[in-house]
Amino acid sequence: MRFAIFLCLLLLPLRALACELALVLAVDVSGSVDRKEYRIQMDGLAAALNDGIVVDALIDQAAEVTLVQWSGSSRQEQSLPWTRLTTAAEVAQLAEAIGNVPRRWRNYSTAIGEALTLSIKLFDAVEGCTRKVIDVSGDGQSNEGVPPQDMRAALRARGVIVNGLAIETDDADLTAYYFENLIEGEGAFVITANGFEDYPEQIRRKLQRETTKQLSDLATRP
């Protein structure tokens, strides 16, 4: 009996370090995003990761986080490798790295489906994580490559959740497009940013929502 208790105590730290969240941060760097808007995205994302609620959630779940830049067909890149986050210092280091990452492309189209294709493959490296989430932010509808809605079967097969942050810059109603064609999985949602200037606040809200553990179905899509 004492040996069993001793063994359980030894295993507790291992269980505490088990990854409960793998998060892909997929950032739009297509031609519609100018230099200033790119800077707003990266700085806003870095600041959001340093939000106290987000930091606590990432550490609590021993999260694995990676950054993807995406643009047109065949132009998607894992810009930062998977990073395990178990301390506030590690979260701060990742936020700093995101703030400093160089832009990969500038003048290409919008291939959301291909961004999802790359992101799905990246989960092979963190297969043991309990929850797998792709955080897609962008300012336009997909206009090249595989349509994002055609990726739903592959997403379901891997148990991947896709949430969207629609940056509204015209009257195209990107929020509705994301609801109908992009988001997938239990609890999937869309948050709207009213232009790039609103992005920092909305990505903070989005990360708070998708990194904290879901205790009910209140966050499910309508």
Short mmCIF file of C-alpha atoms in Angstrom, two decimals:
data_model
loop_
_atom_site.label_atom_id
_atom_site.label_comp_id
_atom_site.label_asym_id
_atom_site.label_seq_id
_atom_site.Cartn_x
_atom_site.Cartn_y
_atom_site.Cartn_z
CA MET A 1 0.00 0.00 0.00
CA ARG A 2 2.78 2.41 0.95
CA PHE A 3 4.64 1.57 -2.27
CA ALA A 4 1.52 2.38 -4.31
CA ILE A 5 1.15 5.74 -2.61
CA PHE A 6 4.86 6.45 -3.14
CA LEU A 7 4.55 5.57 -6.83
CA CYS A 8 1.57 7.89 -7.25
CA LEU A 9 3.50 10.74 -5.66
CA LEU A 10 6.35 10.16 -8.08
CA LEU A 11 3.98 10.28 -11.03
CA LEU A 12 2.23 13.49 -10.02
CA PRO A 13 4.87 15.84 -11.48
CA LEU A 14 4.81 13.90 -14.73
CA ARG A 15 1.04 14.19 -14.99
CA ALA A 16 1.22 17.88 -14.17
CA LEU A 17 3.58 18.42 -17.10
CA ALA A 18 1.39 16.59 -19.60
CA CYS A 19 0.53 18.83 -22.54
CA GLU A 20 -3.16 19.73 -22.54
CA LEU A 21 -3.08 22.27 -25.39
CA ALA A 22 -1.26 22.49 -28.71
CA LEU A 23 -1.89 25.87 -30.33
CA VAL A 24 -0.98 27.01 -33.85
CA LEU A 25 -1.00 30.80 -34.23
CA ALA A 26 -1.63 31.26 -37.97
CA VAL A 27 -1.07 34.87 -39.06
CA ASP A 28 -2.09 36.35 -42.42
CA VAL A 29 0.82 38.00 -44.28
CA SER A 30 -0.84 38.22 -47.70
CA GLY A 31 -0.62 41.21 -50.01
CA SER A 32 -3.61 42.95 -48.42
CA VAL A 33 -1.61 43.38 -45.20
CA ASP A 34 0.75 46.36 -45.40
CA ARG A 35 3.90 46.89 -43.36
CA LYS A 36 2.16 48.82 -40.58
CA GLU A 37 -0.64 46.26 -40.34
CA TYR A 38 1.86 43.41 -40.12
CA ARG A 39 3.58 45.20 -37.24
CA ILE A 40 0.22 45.69 -35.49
CA GLN A 41 -0.49 41.97 -35.77
CA MET A 42 2.84 40.78 -34.42
CA ASP A 43 3.05 43.33 -31.63
CA GLY A 44 -0.57 42.71 -30.71
CA LEU A 45 -0.07 38.96 -30.65
CA ALA A 46 3.03 39.32 -28.47
CA ALA A 47 1.17 41.57 -26.03
CA ALA A 48 -1.78 39.16 -25.92
CA LEU A 49 0.49 36.27 -24.99
CA ASN A 50 1.74 38.34 -22.05
CA ASP A 51 -1.80 38.89 -20.75
CA GLY A 52 -2.04 37.48 -17.23
CA ILE A 53 -5.03 35.24 -17.94
CA VAL A 54 -3.37 33.83 -21.05
CA VAL A 55 -0.04 33.27 -19.30
CA ASP A 56 -1.70 31.35 -16.45
CA ALA A 57 -3.75 29.24 -18.87
CA LEU A 58 -0.75 28.32 -21.00
CA ILE A 59 1.37 27.36 -17.99
CA ASP A 60 -1.45 25.42 -16.36
CA GLN A 61 -1.83 23.28 -19.49
CA ALA A 62 1.89 22.96 -20.26
CA ALA A 63 0.93 24.26 -23.68
CA GLU A 64 2.86 23.76 -26.89
CA VAL A 65 2.65 26.84 -29.16
CA THR A 66 3.97 27.52 -32.66
CA LEU A 67 3.72 30.39 -35.15
CA VAL A 68 2.72 30.04 -38.82
CA GLN A 69 2.83 32.79 -41.42
CA TRP A 70 0.59 32.20 -44.40
CA SER A 71 -0.18 33.86 -47.70
CA GLY A 72 -0.94 32.49 -51.16
CA SER A 73 -0.70 28.99 -52.58
CA SER A 74 2.52 27.19 -51.52
CA ARG A 75 3.46 30.10 -49.29
CA GLN A 76 2.96 28.91 -45.73
CA GLU A 77 5.74 28.59 -43.19
CA GLN A 78 6.26 27.45 -39.60
CA SER A 79 8.16 30.57 -38.55
CA LEU A 80 8.79 29.50 -34.94
CA PRO A 81 9.09 25.89 -33.74
CA TRP A 82 6.84 24.28 -31.17
CA THR A 83 7.63 25.77 -27.76
CA ARG A 84 6.62 24.15 -24.46
CA LEU A 85 5.37 26.74 -21.97
CA THR A 86 5.61 25.85 -18.28
CA THR A 87 6.81 29.15 -16.77
CA ALA A 88 6.02 32.83 -17.19
CA ALA A 89 9.57 33.39 -18.39
CA GLU A 90 9.08 30.90 -21.23
CA VAL A 91 5.85 32.63 -22.28
CA ALA A 92 7.63 36.00 -22.24
CA GLN A 93 10.45 34.60 -24.36
CA LEU A 94 7.98 33.27 -26.92
CA ALA A 95 6.15 36.61 -27.02
CA GLU A 96 9.43 38.41 -27.62
CA ALA A 97 10.34 35.98 -30.41
CA ILE A 98 6.97 36.58 -32.09
CA GLY A 99 7.43 40.33 -31.83
CA ASN A 100 10.79 40.03 -33.58
CA VAL A 101 9.99 37.44 -36.25
CA PRO A 102 10.70 38.74 -39.78
CA ARG A 103 7.92 38.83 -42.32
CA ARG A 104 8.16 35.95 -44.81
CA TRP A 105 6.04 37.24 -47.74
CA ARG A 106 4.48 40.55 -48.82
CA ASN A 107 2.74 40.46 -52.21
CA TYR A 108 0.74 37.26 -52.59
CA SER A 109 -2.83 35.99 -52.43
CA THR A 110 -4.87 34.43 -49.61
CA ALA A 111 -4.83 30.63 -49.33
CA ILE A 112 -6.52 29.81 -46.02
CA GLY A 113 -7.06 26.14 -46.88
CA GLU A 114 -3.35 25.65 -47.44
CA ALA A 115 -2.58 27.35 -44.13
CA LEU A 116 -4.82 24.74 -42.52
CA THR A 117 -3.08 21.95 -44.44
CA LEU A 118 0.32 22.93 -43.07
CA SER A 119 -1.04 23.45 -39.56
CA ILE A 120 -2.60 19.98 -39.46
CA LYS A 121 0.75 18.40 -40.37
CA LEU A 122 2.50 20.31 -37.60
CA PHE A 123 0.43 18.50 -34.97
CA ASP A 124 2.36 15.31 -35.79
CA ALA A 125 5.14 16.65 -33.57
CA VAL A 126 2.83 17.19 -30.56
CA GLU A 127 0.45 14.27 -30.99
CA GLY A 128 0.32 13.65 -27.23
CA CYS A 129 -1.33 17.00 -26.46
CA THR A 130 -4.95 16.65 -25.34
CA ARG A 131 -6.48 19.57 -27.26
CA LYS A 132 -5.32 20.79 -30.67
CA VAL A 133 -6.30 24.29 -31.82
CA ILE A 134 -5.52 26.40 -34.89
CA ASP A 135 -5.94 30.15 -34.32
CA VAL A 136 -6.46 31.76 -37.75
CA SER A 137 -6.46 35.53 -38.12
CA GLY A 138 -6.82 37.38 -41.41
CA ASP A 139 -8.40 40.22 -43.33
CA GLY A 140 -9.77 38.49 -46.42
CA GLN A 141 -11.55 35.53 -47.91
CA SER A 142 -9.59 32.66 -49.41
CA ASN A 143 -8.98 33.28 -53.11
CA GLU A 144 -6.36 30.68 -53.99
CA GLY A 145 -5.59 27.03 -53.32
CA VAL A 146 -7.86 24.51 -51.61
CA PRO A 147 -10.99 26.14 -50.09
CA PRO A 148 -10.91 26.11 -46.27
CA GLN A 149 -14.26 24.32 -46.05
CA ASP A 150 -12.75 21.39 -47.96
CA MET A 151 -10.38 20.81 -45.03
CA ARG A 152 -13.12 19.98 -42.55
CA ALA A 153 -12.93 16.20 -42.95
CA ALA A 154 -9.17 16.24 -42.31
CA LEU A 155 -9.64 18.49 -39.29
CA ARG A 156 -12.31 16.23 -37.82
CA ALA A 157 -10.17 13.15 -38.41
CA ARG A 158 -7.40 14.69 -36.29
CA GLY A 159 -9.73 16.21 -33.70
CA VAL A 160 -8.49 19.72 -34.48
CA ILE A 161 -10.44 22.85 -33.52
CA VAL A 162 -10.20 25.95 -35.74
CA ASN A 163 -11.10 29.39 -34.39
CA GLY A 164 -11.06 32.60 -36.40
CA LEU A 165 -10.31 36.27 -35.89
CA ALA A 166 -11.87 38.19 -38.77
CA ILE A 167 -10.25 41.58 -39.36
CA GLU A 168 -13.01 43.57 -41.06
CA THR A 169 -11.59 46.18 -43.46
CA ASP A 170 -14.45 46.51 -45.98
CA ASP A 171 -18.10 45.47 -46.47
CA ALA A 172 -17.36 41.83 -47.42
CA ASP A 173 -18.55 40.49 -44.00
CA LEU A 174 -15.51 38.36 -43.33
CA THR A 175 -16.99 37.33 -39.98
CA ALA A 176 -19.86 35.53 -41.69
CA TYR A 177 -17.44 33.94 -44.15
CA TYR A 178 -15.34 32.60 -41.28
CA PHE A 179 -18.43 31.21 -39.57
CA GLU A 180 -19.59 29.45 -42.73
CA ASN A 181 -16.29 28.27 -44.20
CA LEU A 182 -13.47 28.25 -41.66
CA ILE A 183 -14.22 27.39 -38.06
CA GLU A 184 -14.49 23.74 -37.09
CA GLY A 185 -14.76 21.55 -34.01
CA GLU A 186 -16.44 21.59 -30.63
CA GLY A 187 -16.64 25.10 -29.19
CA ALA A 188 -15.24 26.74 -32.34
CA PHE A 189 -15.85 30.49 -32.56
CA VAL A 190 -15.14 33.69 -34.49
CA ILE A 191 -14.15 37.04 -33.00
CA THR A 192 -14.35 40.24 -35.06
CA ALA A 193 -11.77 43.02 -35.14
CA ASN A 194 -13.10 46.27 -36.60
CA GLY A 195 -9.98 47.06 -38.60
CA PHE A 196 -6.34 46.43 -37.76
CA GLU A 197 -6.31 49.03 -35.00
CA ASP A 198 -8.80 46.84 -33.12
CA TYR A 199 -6.70 43.70 -33.61
CA PRO A 200 -4.59 43.89 -30.41
CA GLU A 201 -7.64 44.00 -28.14
CA GLN A 202 -9.49 41.28 -30.03
CA ILE A 203 -6.55 38.86 -30.25
CA ARG A 204 -6.17 39.26 -26.49
CA ARG A 205 -9.84 38.33 -26.02
CA LYS A 206 -9.47 35.47 -28.45
CA LEU A 207 -6.44 33.97 -26.73
CA GLN A 208 -8.12 34.30 -23.34
CA ARG A 209 -11.08 32.36 -24.68
CA GLU A 210 -9.26 29.60 -26.51
CA THR A 211 -6.49 28.95 -24.01
CA THR A 212 -8.65 28.68 -20.89
CA LYS A 213 -10.17 25.29 -20.22
CA GLN A 214 -13.74 24.96 -21.45
CA LEU A 215 -15.97 23.94 -18.56
CA SER A 216 -19.24 24.12 -20.46
CA ASP A 217 -20.68 24.36 -23.97
CA LEU A 218 -21.39 28.07 -23.66
CA ALA A 219 -18.67 28.94 -26.15
CA THR A 220 -19.99 26.77 -28.96
CA ARG A 221 -20.69 28.29 -32.32
CA PRO A 222 -24.28 29.35 -33.06
#
